[in-house]
């Protein structure tokens, strides 16, 4: 910086010198030209010199034209022009041997002050330890005054550290010309010239006067700061960073051990071949999840390590907010606290990450409100809430799903009164459209809703009466179309098959219900394909595996969860585990890659289990096996009907493709 | 975060194994909250503050669009975790010989 400035100044001075020199030359010529013997050449020149403007008169050219008769007085006057300057452009003219004309000459004196060679190194120059007053705090040096009055001689030490502290406001990203580092005093004054410092000067001088006194903050000030919002913001950010690194460091210490060959991944032991699941960890927060039931779980598509869980209200302590939604991070193995905590006024019955917005979390509450939280803000309360009006829900919102694509996405919500609303996430004041679901004029009290796969129009609903319904949002027959009867109690879980493979099973769905059973359905048939009745209590949730076509997970209220593999055995689960203690499982979920299962219970705990590989890597023939299993199911139902309704021989002993019609007719006969 | 939660979190940090103490300082290097004794706190506050400024300016000079976010110094005896911010800085000392 200063180098360039120096150069610029030098250039300016050189130019000035040149100009002055030229002017002198002209003067010389003017004076001497008439006195020398006039040659034909000369006669023209003086007139030219007098009349023509001087600026474009090149000294060299003039001299050559005029001949070497011109007295050159330059060498004599050059010392006075550039005293000690480092100009190397001084033109050297050949010395003439003309008769020296002595004439008056006023020399213009130009004095250029010596250029200071400013140097400063970028290291911090610390004060010698001997000089330091042990009682003085190092902070004092931050506030040393430096302005015009602060001469080097006053302090007596040339290498005393001078901190150039920046004003907080001016420390902006694009202002990289203000290094706050220690410099020698000479350079500090130089720096002062090159920076605009009125602001800082004022501040520093103010500080200098008061700094010596104020070393500490009073308790009141401290309290005030701690309560301020800035501090809270800062603290929530930095405490998160610190906690994460604190909880990670035990493993990282290993890299500093002296011996080599240590296995950093010693903690990730492989599962035994025979072990189907292995307990990974549990998520529980003393303050937020105690005495609350897990009501909904979701994992993020953007960050697969994040798990979202919503909780019911805490009956034990009424002063805590009713609605709690936590985001947990599975990446930091030992961090026991949630990444984010969100609150709202009424307890959250369903929650979901927005599939197309990485920072938005949506929750449906018991009061019928749908709330939107944003992880970018530091607030715990929702950034948006739907209005509690007749156009939106007034009953608990039991199911939320984001459908559509990145550009055209909607939030579909369904509440207990049978109202299905579609919302635009950016504008949640009013639903875009709402539909009252009714089957044959009877409103459907929906408890579950699923859009199979990437469908945006057709959906499946589970109701409190035990029927499942399929319907569509738009089209000729908007609303409920088919009903699937089979359960005797409210449907608690609904899951659509969602594995892409050689065979398309997307018409399959599973339901679980309070009637102790889990049923497998196909969209094309009104009767279940199969019923799994190994549970002896309310079954609370069922989920297909997202990667394996014949694997699903169920959980029930006794704390038992089962993993089924239909290709292995369609009568009994592959694995059945009951949790210790008097725990009831409310929700279960597979992670997106199908390698983990997450179980939520009624005591606010989330348990994560790793699933063995053979359940996450389907083989090619698993799909075919499932098809044959389904065929078997069909045959079983046919046989059952055969046994029960032997009088209906002609209608039931028909081929497989027409079973759908025959089974519905036999139903009507039955009832 | 309310005041109680701030206290809670600080307590949790302090009770984590190996943590010897923490200091919260503002940008003037004045400690706001600390669990270490006054002399050590003052020392840490001033020295860490200047070090953080130096580090921050170094990062900015290398790339003006970049900024210092977190700072971790491991020494033989301790690990010092520093979370600097615009107005405040949180410093945590953790012993390294814990396992």
PDB file of N, CA and C in Angstrom, chain B residues 3-95:
ATOM      1  N   UNK B   3     -32.520 -18.021  30.457  1.00  0.00           N
ATOM      2  CA  UNK B   3     -31.383 -17.956  31.353  1.00  0.00           C
ATOM      3  C   UNK B   3     -31.139 -19.317  31.999  1.00  0.00           C
ATOM      4  N   UNK B   4     -32.213 -19.976  32.373  1.00  0.00           N
ATOM      5  CA  UNK B   4     -32.052 -21.268  33.050  1.00  0.00           C
ATOM      6  C   UNK B   4     -31.415 -22.289  32.125  1.00  0.00           C
ATOM      7  N   UNK B   5     -31.801 -22.232  30.872  1.00  0.00           N
ATOM      8  CA  UNK B   5     -31.224 -23.204  29.950  1.00  0.00           C
ATOM      9  C   UNK B   5     -29.774 -22.910  29.681  1.00  0.00           C
ATOM     10  N   UNK B   6     -29.448 -21.633  29.659  1.00  0.00           N
ATOM     11  CA  UNK B   6     -28.040 -21.279  29.498  1.00  0.00           C
ATOM     12  C   UNK B   6     -27.254 -21.859  30.658  1.00  0.00           C
ATOM     13  N   UNK B   7     -27.789 -21.668  31.854  1.00  0.00           N
ATOM     14  CA  UNK B   7     -27.100 -22.222  33.027  1.00  0.00           C
ATOM     15  C   UNK B   7     -26.984 -23.725  32.946  1.00  0.00           C
ATOM     16  N   UNK B   8     -28.066 -24.318  32.516  1.00  0.00           N
ATOM     17  CA  UNK B   8     -28.101 -25.776  32.382  1.00  0.00           C
ATOM     18  C   UNK B   8     -27.023 -26.277  31.442  1.00  0.00           C
ATOM     19  N   UNK B   9     -26.981 -25.625  30.288  1.00  0.00           N
ATOM     20  CA  UNK B   9     -26.015 -26.064  29.292  1.00  0.00           C
ATOM     21  C   UNK B   9     -24.599 -25.850  29.790  1.00  0.00           C
ATOM     22  N   UNK B  10     -24.378 -24.729  30.440  1.00  0.00           N
ATOM     23  CA  UNK B  10     -23.035 -24.473  30.956  1.00  0.00           C
ATOM     24  C   UNK B  10     -22.670 -25.519  32.008  1.00  0.00           C
ATOM     25  N   UNK B  11     -23.647 -25.861  32.804  1.00  0.00           N
ATOM     26  CA  UNK B  11     -23.366 -26.875  33.822  1.00  0.00           C
ATOM     27  C   UNK B  11     -23.016 -28.197  33.166  1.00  0.00           C
ATOM     28  N   UNK B  12     -23.751 -28.524  32.131  1.00  0.00           N
ATOM     29  CA  UNK B  12     -23.511 -29.781  31.436  1.00  0.00           C
ATOM     30  C   UNK B  12     -22.120 -29.800  30.824  1.00  0.00           C
ATOM     31  N   UNK B  13     -21.767 -28.667  30.245  1.00  0.00           N
ATOM     32  CA  UNK B  13     -20.434 -28.588  29.651  1.00  0.00           C
ATOM     33  C   UNK B  13     -19.387 -28.745  30.736  1.00  0.00           C
ATOM     34  N   UNK B  14     -19.629 -28.084  31.846  1.00  0.00           N
ATOM     35  CA  UNK B  14     -18.628 -28.102  32.903  1.00  0.00           C
ATOM     36  C   UNK B  14     -18.468 -29.492  33.483  1.00  0.00           C
ATOM     37  N   UNK B  15     -19.551 -30.244  33.502  1.00  0.00           N
ATOM     38  CA  UNK B  15     -19.478 -31.559  34.129  1.00  0.00           C
ATOM     39  C   UNK B  15     -19.039 -32.644  33.168  1.00  0.00           C
ATOM     40  N   UNK B  16     -18.876 -32.306  31.920  1.00  0.00           N
ATOM     41  CA  UNK B  16     -18.377 -33.301  30.988  1.00  0.00           C
ATOM     42  C   UNK B  16     -16.981 -33.700  31.399  1.00  0.00           C
ATOM     43  N   UNK B  17     -16.671 -34.970  31.169  1.00  0.00           N
ATOM     44  CA  UNK B  17     -15.413 -35.444  31.755  1.00  0.00           C
ATOM     45  C   UNK B  17     -14.232 -34.775  31.080  1.00  0.00           C
ATOM     46  N   UNK B  18     -13.314 -34.368  31.896  1.00  0.00           N
ATOM     47  CA  UNK B  18     -12.117 -33.737  31.378  1.00  0.00           C
ATOM     48  C   UNK B  18     -12.188 -32.231  31.339  1.00  0.00           C
ATOM     49  N   UNK B  19     -13.380 -31.665  31.408  1.00  0.00           N
ATOM     50  CA  UNK B  19     -13.485 -30.211  31.266  1.00  0.00           C
ATOM     51  C   UNK B  19     -13.029 -29.566  32.565  1.00  0.00           C
ATOM     52  N   UNK B  20     -12.085 -28.650  32.394  1.00  0.00           N
ATOM     53  CA  UNK B  20     -11.556 -28.010  33.588  1.00  0.00           C
ATOM     54  C   UNK B  20     -12.233 -26.691  33.869  1.00  0.00           C
ATOM     55  N   UNK B  21     -12.826 -26.116  32.879  1.00  0.00           N
ATOM     56  CA  UNK B  21     -13.501 -24.852  33.129  1.00  0.00           C
ATOM     57  C   UNK B  21     -13.849 -24.174  31.830  1.00  0.00           C
ATOM     58  N   UNK B  22     -14.611 -23.111  31.959  1.00  0.00           N
ATOM     59  CA  UNK B  22     -14.963 -22.357  30.771  1.00  0.00           C
ATOM     60  C   UNK B  22     -14.951 -20.880  31.095  1.00  0.00           C
ATOM     61  N   UNK B  23     -14.816 -20.089  30.044  1.00  0.00           N
ATOM     62  CA  UNK B  23     -14.814 -18.630  30.195  1.00  0.00           C
ATOM     63  C   UNK B  23     -15.655 -18.072  29.065  1.00  0.00           C
ATOM     64  N   UNK B  24     -16.500 -17.136  29.381  1.00  0.00           N
ATOM     65  CA  UNK B  24     -17.203 -16.403  28.329  1.00  0.00           C
ATOM     66  C   UNK B  24     -16.696 -14.974  28.396  1.00  0.00           C
ATOM     67  N   UNK B  25     -16.163 -14.496  27.278  1.00  0.00           N
ATOM     68  CA  UNK B  25     -15.652 -13.134  27.255  1.00  0.00           C
ATOM     69  C   UNK B  25     -16.360 -12.346  26.177  1.00  0.00           C
ATOM     70  N   UNK B  26     -16.379 -11.059  26.366  1.00  0.00           N
ATOM     71  CA  UNK B  26     -16.931 -10.232  25.304  1.00  0.00           C
ATOM     72  C   UNK B  26     -15.779  -9.726  24.454  1.00  0.00           C
ATOM     73  N   UNK B  27     -16.114  -8.897  23.497  1.00  0.00           N
ATOM     74  CA  UNK B  27     -15.091  -8.549  22.527  1.00  0.00           C
ATOM     75  C   UNK B  27     -13.998  -7.640  23.059  1.00  0.00           C
ATOM     76  N   UNK B  28     -14.220  -7.060  24.219  1.00  0.00           N
ATOM     77  CA  UNK B  28     -13.146  -6.259  24.795  1.00  0.00           C
ATOM     78  C   UNK B  28     -12.185  -7.131  25.587  1.00  0.00           C
ATOM     79  N   UNK B  29     -12.457  -8.398  25.636  1.00  0.00           N
ATOM     80  CA  UNK B  29     -11.617  -9.273  26.422  1.00  0.00           C
ATOM     81  C   UNK B  29     -11.979  -9.283  27.886  1.00  0.00           C
ATOM     82  N   UNK B  30     -13.157  -8.800  28.184  1.00  0.00           N
ATOM     83  CA  UNK B  30     -13.556  -8.767  29.592  1.00  0.00           C
ATOM     84  C   UNK B  30     -14.392 -10.010  29.862  1.00  0.00           C
ATOM     85  N   UNK B  31     -13.996 -10.765  30.848  1.00  0.00           N
ATOM     86  CA  UNK B  31     -14.745 -12.000  31.114  1.00  0.00           C
ATOM     87  C   UNK B  31     -16.119 -11.698  31.692  1.00  0.00           C
ATOM     88  N   UNK B  32     -17.098 -12.419  31.141  1.00  0.00           N
ATOM     89  CA  UNK B  32     -18.454 -12.246  31.633  1.00  0.00           C
ATOM     90  C   UNK B  32     -18.793 -13.345  32.620  1.00  0.00           C
ATOM     91  N   UNK B  33     -18.357 -14.534  32.287  1.00  0.00           N
ATOM     92  CA  UNK B  33     -18.712 -15.655  33.133  1.00  0.00           C
ATOM     93  C   UNK B  33     -17.547 -16.625  33.098  1.00  0.00           C
ATOM     94  N   UNK B  34     -17.189 -17.143  34.247  1.00  0.00           N
ATOM     95  CA  UNK B  34     -16.021 -18.018  34.251  1.00  0.00           C
ATOM     96  C   UNK B  34     -16.100 -18.977  35.416  1.00  0.00           C
ATOM     97  N   UNK B  35     -15.436 -20.095  35.261  1.00  0.00           N
ATOM     98  CA  UNK B  35     -15.338 -21.014  36.398  1.00  0.00           C
ATOM     99  C   UNK B  35     -13.910 -21.125  36.890  1.00  0.00           C
ATOM    100  N   UNK B  36     -13.014 -20.384  36.306  1.00  0.00           N
ATOM    101  CA  UNK B  36     -11.630 -20.439  36.771  1.00  0.00           C
ATOM    102  C   UNK B  36     -11.387 -19.226  37.653  1.00  0.00           C
ATOM    103  N   UNK B  37     -10.236 -19.234  38.329  1.00  0.00           N
ATOM    104  CA  UNK B  37     -10.016 -18.109  39.233  1.00  0.00           C
ATOM    105  C   UNK B  37      -9.630 -16.866  38.451  1.00  0.00           C
ATOM    106  N   UNK B  38      -9.674 -15.744  39.155  1.00  0.00           N
ATOM    107  CA  UNK B  38      -9.661 -14.445  38.459  1.00  0.00           C
ATOM    108  C   UNK B  38      -8.389 -14.230  37.670  1.00  0.00           C
ATOM    109  N   UNK B  39      -7.240 -14.568  38.262  1.00  0.00           N
ATOM    110  CA  UNK B  39      -5.987 -14.253  37.573  1.00  0.00           C
ATOM    111  C   UNK B  39      -5.864 -15.064  36.290  1.00  0.00           C
ATOM    112  N   UNK B  40      -6.132 -16.344  36.419  1.00  0.00           N
ATOM    113  CA  UNK B  40      -6.053 -17.210  35.244  1.00  0.00           C
ATOM    114  C   UNK B  40      -7.060 -16.766  34.195  1.00  0.00           C
ATOM    115  N   UNK B  41      -8.233 -16.388  34.682  1.00  0.00           N
ATOM    116  CA  UNK B  41      -9.267 -15.947  33.742  1.00  0.00           C
ATOM    117  C   UNK B  41      -8.810 -14.731  32.958  1.00  0.00           C
ATOM    118  N   UNK B  42      -8.250 -13.766  33.682  1.00  0.00           N
ATOM    119  CA  UNK B  42      -7.808 -12.555  32.999  1.00  0.00           C
ATOM    120  C   UNK B  42      -6.763 -12.886  31.942  1.00  0.00           C
ATOM    121  N   UNK B  43      -5.869 -13.753  32.346  1.00  0.00           N
ATOM    122  CA  UNK B  43      -4.796 -14.103  31.421  1.00  0.00           C
ATOM    123  C   UNK B  43      -5.358 -14.744  30.161  1.00  0.00           C
ATOM    124  N   UNK B  44      -6.155 -15.762  30.414  1.00  0.00           N
ATOM    125  CA  UNK B  44      -6.742 -16.452  29.276  1.00  0.00           C
ATOM    126  C   UNK B  44      -7.546 -15.498  28.422  1.00  0.00           C
ATOM    127  N   UNK B  45      -8.324 -14.667  29.100  1.00  0.00           N
ATOM    128  CA  UNK B  45      -9.217 -13.784  28.340  1.00  0.00           C
ATOM    129  C   UNK B  45      -8.414 -12.921  27.387  1.00  0.00           C
ATOM    130  N   UNK B  46      -7.390 -12.282  27.903  1.00  0.00           N
ATOM    131  CA  UNK B  46      -6.654 -11.351  27.048  1.00  0.00           C
ATOM    132  C   UNK B  46      -5.890 -12.092  25.965  1.00  0.00           C
ATOM    133  N   UNK B  47      -5.193 -13.160  26.373  1.00  0.00           N
ATOM    134  CA  UNK B  47      -4.359 -13.839  25.400  1.00  0.00           C
ATOM    135  C   UNK B  47      -5.189 -14.525  24.327  1.00  0.00           C
ATOM    136  N   UNK B  48      -6.226 -15.193  24.771  1.00  0.00           N
ATOM    137  CA  UNK B  48      -7.050 -15.884  23.777  1.00  0.00           C
ATOM    138  C   UNK B  48      -7.722 -14.866  22.871  1.00  0.00           C
ATOM    139  N   UNK B  49      -8.097 -13.759  23.432  1.00  0.00           N
ATOM    140  CA  UNK B  49      -8.762 -12.748  22.613  1.00  0.00           C
ATOM    141  C   UNK B  49      -7.851 -12.285  21.501  1.00  0.00           C
ATOM    142  N   UNK B  50      -6.595 -11.981  21.870  1.00  0.00           N
ATOM    143  CA  UNK B  50      -5.696 -11.492  20.830  1.00  0.00           C
ATOM    144  C   UNK B  50      -5.392 -12.592  19.838  1.00  0.00           C
ATOM    145  N   UNK B  51      -5.254 -13.795  20.348  1.00  0.00           N
ATOM    146  CA  UNK B  51      -4.995 -14.905  19.432  1.00  0.00           C
ATOM    147  C   UNK B  51      -6.150 -15.111  18.476  1.00  0.00           C
ATOM    148  N   UNK B  52      -7.352 -15.000  18.995  1.00  0.00           N
ATOM    149  CA  UNK B  52      -8.521 -15.167  18.125  1.00  0.00           C
ATOM    150  C   UNK B  52      -8.575 -14.078  17.073  1.00  0.00           C
ATOM    151  N   UNK B  53      -8.261 -12.857  17.495  1.00  0.00           N
ATOM    152  CA  UNK B  53      -8.262 -11.777  16.504  1.00  0.00           C
ATOM    153  C   UNK B  53      -7.242 -12.044  15.419  1.00  0.00           C
ATOM    154  N   UNK B  54      -6.085 -12.499  15.854  1.00  0.00           N
ATOM    155  CA  UNK B  54      -5.027 -12.778  14.889  1.00  0.00           C
ATOM    156  C   UNK B  54      -5.464 -13.872  13.925  1.00  0.00           C
ATOM    157  N   UNK B  55      -6.033 -14.910  14.489  1.00  0.00           N
ATOM    158  CA  UNK B  55      -6.468 -16.022  13.633  1.00  0.00           C
ATOM    159  C   UNK B  55      -7.558 -15.572  12.691  1.00  0.00           C
ATOM    160  N   UNK B  56      -8.463 -14.787  13.231  1.00  0.00           N
ATOM    161  CA  UNK B  56      -9.557 -14.325  12.396  1.00  0.00           C
ATOM    162  C   UNK B  56      -9.056 -13.462  11.253  1.00  0.00           C
ATOM    163  N   UNK B  57      -8.124 -12.592  11.555  1.00  0.00           N
ATOM    164  CA  UNK B  57      -7.638 -11.738  10.478  1.00  0.00           C
ATOM    165  C   UNK B  57      -6.806 -12.534   9.489  1.00  0.00           C
ATOM    166  N   UNK B  58      -6.107 -13.547   9.983  1.00  0.00           N
ATOM    167  CA  UNK B  58      -5.330 -14.378   9.052  1.00  0.00           C
ATOM    168  C   UNK B  58      -6.249 -15.055   8.062  1.00  0.00           C
ATOM    169  N   UNK B  59      -7.340 -15.611   8.566  1.00  0.00           N
ATOM    170  CA  UNK B  59      -8.273 -16.288   7.670  1.00  0.00           C
ATOM    171  C   UNK B  59      -8.868 -15.306   6.685  1.00  0.00           C
ATOM    172  N   UNK B  60      -9.186 -14.111   7.173  1.00  0.00           N
ATOM    173  CA  UNK B  60      -9.801 -13.125   6.279  1.00  0.00           C
ATOM    174  C   UNK B  60      -8.829 -12.659   5.207  1.00  0.00           C
ATOM    175  N   UNK B  61      -7.560 -12.601   5.573  1.00  0.00           N
ATOM    176  CA  UNK B  61      -6.605 -12.139   4.574  1.00  0.00           C
ATOM    177  C   UNK B  61      -6.385 -13.195   3.509  1.00  0.00           C
ATOM    178  N   UNK B  62      -6.395 -14.418   3.933  1.00  0.00           N
ATOM    179  CA  UNK B  62      -6.203 -15.473   2.946  1.00  0.00           C
ATOM    180  C   UNK B  62      -7.384 -15.489   1.992  1.00  0.00           C
ATOM    181  N   UNK B  63      -8.555 -15.362   2.542  1.00  0.00           N
ATOM    182  CA  UNK B  63      -9.743 -15.381   1.684  1.00  0.00           C
ATOM    183  C   UNK B  63     -10.781 -14.468   2.308  1.00  0.00           C
ATOM    184  N   UNK B  64     -11.050 -13.335   1.688  1.00  0.00           N
ATOM    185  CA  UNK B  64     -11.931 -12.357   2.329  1.00  0.00           C
ATOM    186  C   UNK B  64     -13.351 -12.851   2.516  1.00  0.00           C
ATOM    187  N   UNK B  65     -13.744 -13.887   1.795  1.00  0.00           N
ATOM    188  CA  UNK B  65     -15.112 -14.346   1.997  1.00  0.00           C
ATOM    189  C   UNK B  65     -15.214 -15.378   3.099  1.00  0.00           C
ATOM    190  N   UNK B  66     -14.088 -15.747   3.645  1.00  0.00           N
ATOM    191  CA  UNK B  66     -14.097 -16.786   4.653  1.00  0.00           C
ATOM    192  C   UNK B  66     -14.138 -16.158   6.034  1.00  0.00           C
ATOM    193  N   UNK B  67     -14.533 -16.925   7.015  1.00  0.00           N
ATOM    194  CA  UNK B  67     -14.452 -16.376   8.365  1.00  0.00           C
ATOM    195  C   UNK B  67     -14.210 -17.488   9.367  1.00  0.00           C
ATOM    196  N   UNK B  68     -13.624 -17.116  10.463  1.00  0.00           N
ATOM    197  CA  UNK B  68     -13.276 -18.087  11.483  1.00  0.00           C
ATOM    198  C   UNK B  68     -14.519 -18.483  12.244  1.00  0.00           C
ATOM    199  N   UNK B  69     -14.699 -19.767  12.412  1.00  0.00           N
ATOM    200  CA  UNK B  69     -15.904 -20.248  13.049  1.00  0.00           C
ATOM    201  C   UNK B  69     -15.611 -20.957  14.362  1.00  0.00           C
ATOM    202  N   UNK B  70     -14.577 -21.770  14.367  1.00  0.00           N
ATOM    203  CA  UNK B  70     -14.266 -22.526  15.566  1.00  0.00           C
ATOM    204  C   UNK B  70     -12.774 -22.728  15.621  1.00  0.00           C
ATOM    205  N   UNK B  71     -12.275 -22.948  16.818  1.00  0.00           N
ATOM    206  CA  UNK B  71     -10.851 -22.864  17.029  1.00  0.00           C
ATOM    207  C   UNK B  71     -10.510 -23.887  18.099  1.00  0.00           C
ATOM    208  N   UNK B  72      -9.582 -24.744  17.813  1.00  0.00           N
ATOM    209  CA  UNK B  72      -9.302 -25.794  18.770  1.00  0.00           C
ATOM    210  C   UNK B  72      -7.808 -25.924  18.896  1.00  0.00           C
ATOM    211  N   UNK B  73      -7.259 -25.742  20.079  1.00  0.00           N
ATOM    212  CA  UNK B  73      -5.813 -25.838  20.241  1.00  0.00           C
ATOM    213  C   UNK B  73      -5.524 -26.990  21.171  1.00  0.00           C
ATOM    214  N   UNK B  74      -4.719 -27.911  20.695  1.00  0.00           N
ATOM    215  CA  UNK B  74      -4.395 -29.031  21.562  1.00  0.00           C
ATOM    216  C   UNK B  74      -2.966 -28.876  22.032  1.00  0.00           C
ATOM    217  N   UNK B  75      -2.770 -28.870  23.309  1.00  0.00           N
ATOM    218  CA  UNK B  75      -1.420 -28.789  23.847  1.00  0.00           C
ATOM    219  C   UNK B  75      -1.175 -30.087  24.603  1.00  0.00           C
ATOM    220  N   UNK B  76      -0.015 -30.169  25.190  1.00  0.00           N
ATOM    221  CA  UNK B  76       0.307 -31.398  25.909  1.00  0.00           C
ATOM    222  C   UNK B  76      -0.658 -31.630  27.047  1.00  0.00           C
ATOM    223  N   UNK B  77      -0.992 -30.573  27.711  1.00  0.00           N
ATOM    224  CA  UNK B  77      -1.780 -30.753  28.919  1.00  0.00           C
ATOM    225  C   UNK B  77      -3.274 -30.549  28.712  1.00  0.00           C
ATOM    226  N   UNK B  78      -3.616 -29.621  27.847  1.00  0.00           N
ATOM    227  CA  UNK B  78      -5.046 -29.329  27.701  1.00  0.00           C
ATOM    228  C   UNK B  78      -5.446 -29.297  26.254  1.00  0.00           C
ATOM    229  N   UNK B  79      -6.732 -29.272  26.072  1.00  0.00           N
ATOM    230  CA  UNK B  79      -7.253 -28.864  24.789  1.00  0.00           C
ATOM    231  C   UNK B  79      -8.112 -27.648  25.040  1.00  0.00           C
ATOM    232  N   UNK B  80      -7.895 -26.619  24.250  1.00  0.00           N
ATOM    233  CA  UNK B  80      -8.656 -25.382  24.443  1.00  0.00           C
ATOM    234  C   UNK B  80      -9.603 -25.259  23.260  1.00  0.00           C
ATOM    235  N   UNK B  81     -10.880 -25.238  23.546  1.00  0.00           N
ATOM    236  CA  UNK B  81     -11.884 -25.104  22.502  1.00  0.00           C
ATOM    237  C   UNK B  81     -12.405 -23.680  22.550  1.00  0.00           C
ATOM    238  N   UNK B  82     -12.361 -23.040  21.415  1.00  0.00           N
ATOM    239  CA  UNK B  82     -12.758 -21.627  21.389  1.00  0.00           C
ATOM    240  C   UNK B  82     -13.835 -21.465  20.329  1.00  0.00           C
ATOM    241  N   UNK B  83     -14.957 -20.918  20.739  1.00  0.00           N
ATOM    242  CA  UNK B  83     -16.025 -20.645  19.777  1.00  0.00           C
ATOM    243  C   UNK B  83     -16.175 -19.139  19.697  1.00  0.00           C
ATOM    244  N   UNK B  84     -15.536 -18.488  18.731  1.00  0.00           N
ATOM    245  CA  UNK B  84     -15.624 -17.035  18.666  1.00  0.00           C
ATOM    246  C   UNK B  84     -16.858 -16.604  17.915  1.00  0.00           C
ATOM    247  N   UNK B  85     -17.289 -15.414  18.226  1.00  0.00           N
ATOM    248  CA  UNK B  85     -18.491 -14.901  17.591  1.00  0.00           C
ATOM    249  C   UNK B  85     -18.288 -13.410  17.406  1.00  0.00           C
ATOM    250  N   UNK B  86     -19.313 -12.739  16.919  1.00  0.00           N
ATOM    251  CA  UNK B  86     -19.114 -11.303  16.677  1.00  0.00           C
ATOM    252  C   UNK B  86     -18.953 -10.525  17.973  1.00  0.00           C
ATOM    253  N   UNK B  87     -19.769 -10.862  18.947  1.00  0.00           N
ATOM    254  CA  UNK B  87     -19.668 -10.060  20.172  1.00  0.00           C
ATOM    255  C   UNK B  87     -19.013 -10.798  21.316  1.00  0.00           C
ATOM    256  N   UNK B  88     -19.157 -12.112  21.347  1.00  0.00           N
ATOM    257  CA  UNK B  88     -18.671 -12.849  22.513  1.00  0.00           C
ATOM    258  C   UNK B  88     -17.858 -14.056  22.065  1.00  0.00           C
ATOM    259  N   UNK B  89     -17.164 -14.621  23.012  1.00  0.00           N
ATOM    260  CA  UNK B  89     -16.393 -15.826  22.728  1.00  0.00           C
ATOM    261  C   UNK B  89     -16.533 -16.768  23.896  1.00  0.00           C
ATOM    262  N   UNK B  90     -16.699 -18.055  23.581  1.00  0.00           N
ATOM    263  CA  UNK B  90     -16.803 -19.073  24.621  1.00  0.00           C
ATOM    264  C   UNK B  90     -15.549 -19.926  24.558  1.00  0.00           C
ATOM    265  N   UNK B  91     -14.870 -20.017  25.673  1.00  0.00           N
ATOM    266  CA  UNK B  91     -13.617 -20.768  25.737  1.00  0.00           C
ATOM    267  C   UNK B  91     -13.808 -21.911  26.716  1.00  0.00           C
ATOM    268  N   UNK B  92     -13.450 -23.106  26.304  1.00  0.00           N
ATOM    269  CA  UNK B  92     -13.582 -24.265  27.190  1.00  0.00           C
ATOM    270  C   UNK B  92     -12.233 -24.957  27.279  1.00  0.00           C
ATOM    271  N   UNK B  93     -11.834 -25.312  28.507  1.00  0.00           N
ATOM    272  CA  UNK B  93     -10.576 -26.026  28.685  1.00  0.00           C
ATOM    273  C   UNK B  93     -10.869 -27.476  29.015  1.00  0.00           C
ATOM    274  N   UNK B  94     -10.216 -28.357  28.299  1.00  0.00           N
ATOM    275  CA  UNK B  94     -10.437 -29.764  28.545  1.00  0.00           C
ATOM    276  C   UNK B  94      -9.091 -30.433  28.690  1.00  0.00           C
ATOM    277  N   UNK B  95      -8.993 -31.325  29.640  1.00  0.00           N
ATOM    278  CA  UNK B  95      -7.729 -32.028  29.818  1.00  0.00           C
ATOM    279  C   UNK B  95      -7.602 -33.098  28.751  1.00  0.00           C
TER     280      UNK B  95
END
